[in-house]
Coordinates of C-alpha atoms in Angstrom, one line a residue:
M1 CA -14.8 30.5 -26.6
S2 CA -12.8 27.3 -26.5
S3 CA -10.3 26.7 -29.3
P4 CA -10.4 23.4 -31.3
N5 CA -7.2 22.3 -29.6
D6 CA -8.8 22.7 -26.1
L7 CA -11.9 20.8 -27.2
W8 CA -9.8 18.0 -28.6
L9 CA -7.8 17.8 -25.4
V10 CA -11.0 17.7 -23.3
W11 CA -12.5 14.9 -25.3
T12 CA -9.2 12.9 -25.3
L13 CA -9.0 13.2 -21.5
R14 CA -12.7 12.1 -21.2
F15 CA -12.0 9.1 -23.4
L16 CA -9.0 8.0 -21.5
A17 CA -10.8 8.5 -18.2
T18 CA -13.7 6.3 -19.5
I19 CA -11.3 3.6 -20.6
A20 CA -9.6 3.6 -17.2
G21 CA -13.0 3.4 -15.4
A22 CA -14.2 0.6 -17.7
I23 CA -11.0 -1.4 -17.0
A24 CA -11.6 -1.2 -13.3
L25 CA -15.2 -2.1 -13.7
L26 CA -14.4 -5.1 -15.8
I27 CA -11.9 -6.3 -13.3
I28 CA -14.5 -6.1 -10.5
V29 CA -17.1 -7.9 -12.7
F30 CA -14.6 -10.6 -13.5
L31 CA -13.8 -11.2 -9.8
V32 CA -17.5 -11.3 -8.9
L33 CA -18.4 -13.8 -11.7
E34 CA -15.5 -16.1 -10.7
S35 CA -16.5 -15.8 -7.0
L36 CA -20.1 -16.6 -7.5
P37 CA -19.8 -20.5 -7.6
V38 CA -18.4 -20.7 -4.1
L39 CA -20.5 -17.9 -2.7
N40 CA -23.7 -19.6 -4.0
H41 CA -22.4 -22.9 -2.6
V42 CA -21.2 -21.9 0.9
G43 CA -22.3 -18.3 1.3
L44 CA -20.3 -15.3 2.4
T45 CA -20.3 -15.6 6.1
R46 CA -18.3 -18.8 6.2
F47 CA -15.3 -16.9 4.8
F48 CA -15.2 -15.2 8.2
T49 CA -16.6 -17.8 10.6
D50 CA -15.1 -21.2 9.5
S51 CA -12.6 -22.8 11.8
S52 CA -9.7 -22.6 9.4
W53 CA -8.6 -22.2 5.8
N54 CA -8.6 -25.7 4.2
P55 CA -10.7 -25.5 1.0
T56 CA -10.1 -29.2 0.1
A57 CA -11.8 -30.1 3.4
G58 CA -14.5 -27.5 3.0
F59 CA -13.2 -24.7 5.3
Y60 CA -12.8 -21.2 3.9
N61 CA -11.9 -18.8 6.8
L62 CA -10.0 -15.8 5.4
L63 CA -9.7 -13.9 8.6
P64 CA -6.2 -15.0 9.6
M65 CA -4.9 -13.9 6.2
L66 CA -6.9 -10.7 6.3
W67 CA -5.4 -9.9 9.7
G68 CA -1.9 -10.8 8.4
T69 CA -2.4 -8.4 5.5
L70 CA -3.7 -5.5 7.6
L71 CA -1.1 -5.9 10.3
A72 CA 1.8 -6.0 7.8
M73 CA 0.3 -3.0 6.0
F74 CA -0.4 -0.9 9.2
G75 CA 3.0 -1.6 10.7
S76 CA 4.9 -0.7 7.5
V77 CA 2.9 2.5 6.9
L78 CA 3.3 3.5 10.5
I79 CA 7.1 3.4 10.2
A80 CA 7.6 4.5 6.6
T81 CA 5.3 7.6 6.7
P82 CA 7.2 9.7 9.2
I83 CA 10.6 8.6 7.9
G84 CA 9.6 9.5 4.3
I85 CA 8.1 12.9 5.2
L86 CA 10.9 13.9 7.5
S87 CA 13.5 12.9 4.9
A88 CA 11.7 15.1 2.3
V89 CA 11.7 17.9 4.9
F90 CA 15.5 17.4 5.3
C91 CA 16.0 17.5 1.5
Q92 CA 13.9 20.6 1.0
F93 CA 14.9 22.8 4.0
Y94 CA 18.1 21.5 5.6
A95 CA 20.3 19.6 3.3
P96 CA 22.9 21.3 0.9
P97 CA 21.7 21.0 -2.7
A98 CA 24.4 18.5 -3.6
V99 CA 23.4 16.2 -0.7
A100 CA 19.7 16.6 -1.4
G101 CA 20.3 15.7 -5.1
L102 CA 22.3 12.6 -4.2
Y103 CA 19.6 11.5 -1.7
R104 CA 16.8 11.9 -4.3
R105 CA 18.8 9.8 -6.8
L106 CA 19.3 7.1 -4.2
I107 CA 15.6 7.1 -3.3
E108 CA 14.7 6.8 -7.0
L109 CA 17.0 3.9 -7.4
L110 CA 15.4 2.2 -4.4
A111 CA 12.0 2.7 -5.9
G112 CA 13.1 0.9 -9.1
I113 CA 14.3 -2.3 -7.4
P114 CA 12.0 -5.3 -8.3
S115 CA 10.1 -6.7 -5.4
V116 CA 11.6 -10.2 -5.9
V117 CA 15.0 -8.6 -5.2
Y118 CA 13.7 -7.2 -1.9
G119 CA 12.3 -10.5 -1.0
F120 CA 15.5 -12.4 -1.8
W121 CA 17.5 -9.9 0.3
G122 CA 15.0 -10.3 3.1
L123 CA 15.1 -14.1 2.9
V124 CA 18.9 -14.4 3.1
V125 CA 19.8 -11.4 5.3
L126 CA 16.8 -10.1 7.3
V127 CA 15.1 -13.4 8.2
P128 CA 18.3 -15.0 9.6
I129 CA 18.9 -11.9 11.8
I130 CA 15.3 -12.0 13.2
G131 CA 15.8 -15.8 13.7
K132 CA 18.7 -15.2 15.9
I133 CA 16.7 -12.7 18.0
H134 CA 13.6 -14.9 18.2
P135 CA 13.1 -18.0 16.1
P136 CA 11.8 -19.0 13.6
G137 CA 12.7 -15.9 11.6
P138 CA 10.1 -15.7 8.9
S139 CA 7.5 -13.6 10.6
L140 CA 5.2 -10.6 10.7
L141 CA 8.2 -8.5 11.8
A142 CA 10.1 -9.5 8.7
G143 CA 7.1 -8.6 6.5
I144 CA 6.7 -5.2 8.1
A145 CA 10.5 -4.5 7.7
I146 CA 10.6 -5.5 4.1
L147 CA 7.4 -3.6 3.3
T148 CA 8.7 -0.5 5.1
I149 CA 11.8 -0.5 2.8
M150 CA 9.7 -1.0 -0.3
I151 CA 7.1 1.7 0.3
L152 CA 9.5 4.3 1.8
P153 CA 10.6 5.6 -1.7
T154 CA 6.9 6.2 -2.6
V155 CA 6.1 8.4 0.3
A156 CA 9.5 10.1 0.3
L157 CA 9.4 11.1 -3.4
V158 CA 5.7 12.3 -3.3
A159 CA 6.3 14.3 -0.1
D160 CA 9.5 15.8 -1.6
A161 CA 7.5 16.9 -4.7
S162 CA 4.7 18.2 -2.6
L163 CA 6.9 20.3 -0.3
A164 CA 8.7 21.7 -3.4
K165 CA 5.4 23.1 -4.7
V166 CA 4.7 25.2 -1.6
P167 CA 4.7 28.8 -2.9
A168 CA 7.9 30.8 -2.0
S169 CA 5.6 33.6 -0.9
Y170 CA 4.4 31.5 2.0
L171 CA 8.0 31.0 3.2
Q172 CA 8.8 34.6 2.7
G173 CA 5.8 35.7 4.7
A174 CA 6.7 33.3 7.5
A175 CA 10.2 34.7 7.6
A176 CA 8.9 38.2 7.7
L177 CA 6.8 37.2 10.8
G178 CA 10.0 35.9 12.5
L179 CA 9.0 32.3 12.5
S180 CA 11.8 29.8 13.0
R181 CA 12.5 27.2 10.3
W182 CA 10.7 24.4 12.1
A183 CA 7.8 26.6 13.0
T184 CA 7.5 27.5 9.4
I185 CA 7.5 23.9 8.3
R186 CA 5.0 22.8 10.9
R187 CA 2.6 25.7 10.7
I188 CA 2.9 26.8 7.0
V189 CA 4.5 24.1 4.9
F190 CA 2.7 21.0 6.2
P191 CA -0.8 22.5 5.9
A192 CA -0.1 23.9 2.4
A193 CA 1.3 20.5 1.2
K194 CA -1.4 18.4 3.0
S195 CA -3.1 17.2 -0.1
G196 CA 0.2 15.9 -1.6
L197 CA 1.3 14.3 1.6
F198 CA -1.9 12.5 1.9
T199 CA -1.6 11.3 -1.7
G200 CA 1.7 9.8 -0.8
L201 CA 0.1 8.0 2.2
I202 CA -2.6 6.5 0.0
L203 CA -0.1 5.3 -2.6
E204 CA 2.2 3.7 -0.1
T205 CA -0.8 2.0 1.6
G206 CA -2.1 0.7 -1.7
R207 CA 1.3 -0.8 -2.5
A208 CA 1.6 -2.3 1.0
I209 CA -1.8 -4.0 0.6
G210 CA -1.0 -5.4 -2.8
E211 CA 2.6 -6.6 -2.4
T212 CA 3.0 -10.3 -3.0
M213 CA 6.4 -11.7 -3.9
A214 CA 8.5 -10.2 -1.1
I215 CA 5.9 -10.9 1.5
L216 CA 5.6 -14.5 0.3
M217 CA 9.4 -15.0 0.7
V218 CA 9.8 -13.6 4.2
C219 CA 6.6 -14.1 6.2
G220 CA 6.6 -17.9 6.6
N221 CA 3.2 -18.5 4.9
V222 CA 1.5 -20.0 8.0
V223 CA -2.3 -19.5 8.0
Q224 CA -2.8 -18.1 11.5
T225 CA -3.7 -14.9 13.3
P226 CA -0.4 -13.7 14.7
K227 CA -0.1 -13.2 18.5
S228 CA 3.3 -11.5 18.3
L229 CA 5.6 -9.8 15.8
F230 CA 7.7 -13.0 15.6
D231 CA 4.8 -15.3 14.5
P232 CA 4.7 -16.4 10.8
I233 CA 1.8 -15.2 8.8
R234 CA 0.3 -15.5 5.4
T235 CA -1.3 -12.6 3.5
L236 CA -4.2 -12.7 1.1
T237 CA -2.0 -11.9 -1.9
A238 CA 0.6 -14.6 -0.9
N239 CA -2.2 -17.1 -0.5
I240 CA -3.5 -16.4 -4.1
A241 CA 0.0 -16.7 -5.5
L242 CA 0.7 -20.0 -3.6
E243 CA -2.5 -21.8 -4.3
M244 CA -3.9 -20.6 -7.7
A245 CA -1.6 -22.9 -9.7
Y246 CA -3.3 -26.1 -8.4
A247 CA -6.7 -24.8 -7.1
T248 CA -9.9 -26.2 -8.8
G249 CA -13.6 -25.9 -8.3
D250 CA -14.7 -24.1 -5.1
H251 CA -11.1 -23.8 -4.0
R252 CA -10.3 -21.8 -7.1
S253 CA -13.4 -19.7 -6.7
A254 CA -12.5 -19.0 -3.0
L255 CA -9.2 -17.5 -4.1
F256 CA -11.2 -15.0 -6.3
V257 CA -13.2 -14.2 -3.1
S258 CA -9.8 -13.3 -1.6
G259 CA -9.3 -11.0 -4.6
L260 CA -12.7 -9.4 -3.9
V261 CA -11.7 -8.7 -0.3
L262 CA -8.5 -7.0 -1.5
M263 CA -10.5 -4.9 -4.0
G264 CA -12.8 -4.0 -1.1
L265 CA -9.9 -2.8 1.0
I266 CA -8.6 -0.7 -1.9
A267 CA -12.1 0.7 -2.5
L268 CA -12.4 1.6 1.2
L269 CA -9.0 3.3 1.0
V270 CA -10.0 5.3 -2.1
T271 CA -13.3 6.3 -0.5
V272 CA -11.6 7.6 2.7
A273 CA -9.1 9.5 0.5
E274 CA -11.9 11.1 -1.4
V275 CA -13.8 12.1 1.7
I276 CA -10.7 13.7 3.2
S277 CA -9.7 15.4 0.0
Q278 CA -13.1 17.1 -0.1
G279 CA -12.5 18.5 3.4
K280 CA -15.3 16.5 5.1
I281 CA -13.0 15.3 7.8
Y282 CA -10.2 17.9 7.9
A283 CA -10.9 21.5 7.1

């Protein structure tokens, strides 16, 4: 029979979960209501078929900015994920305790730096370096690089915590079987920590999609579909930040449609994570 303390804890957790769900639902409802004027006026398909993004002239194409968002996100996740996971492996299984502790403190410090500081550093250091290699400098490559640095602490810290929770009996059993250190990590540790590693991947991807200020400062803010890593881009988040201050009417409503698209990307990410976590894709 459950004690009164257990029942109180259960009801408290249920209440907090309800509040969190209600907040998310209210945000979605708010975005939908603010988007309805332009959706009723021009429809949904024009946001993906118009010739350009120029709301004052009646053009609402979001595809170039959607591509910019996705390419910057995929590029940074592709680079940051293996670096973060392998750095966690180094801390847990190869580095001396003093070195591992120092590394964790540095990663935690990196995680606490405000995004505007990353953006400022990228603007005055990274962009000129890229500009010397291939003008103009503000580009998709600059966005990928700055996002990689920003999301690296997330995946590294989550991976480190996940690897630390692998039961010692698993490692002892692998040693008894005569497996090498790397074979143990690859065949025993990674499968056992799969859930935590995937959580880190989801968190870093969500941050990469939603980042605004640093991307705004280093990517050039040109509304175009990039043809190379050196082309300037504008992401959906940067577009909202740049234009919301003066947007009115259908223009303002169209920016809320951008927010709905971002929410759709996050919802898709969460859905995929839920499917994988239930073992429907990976056993």
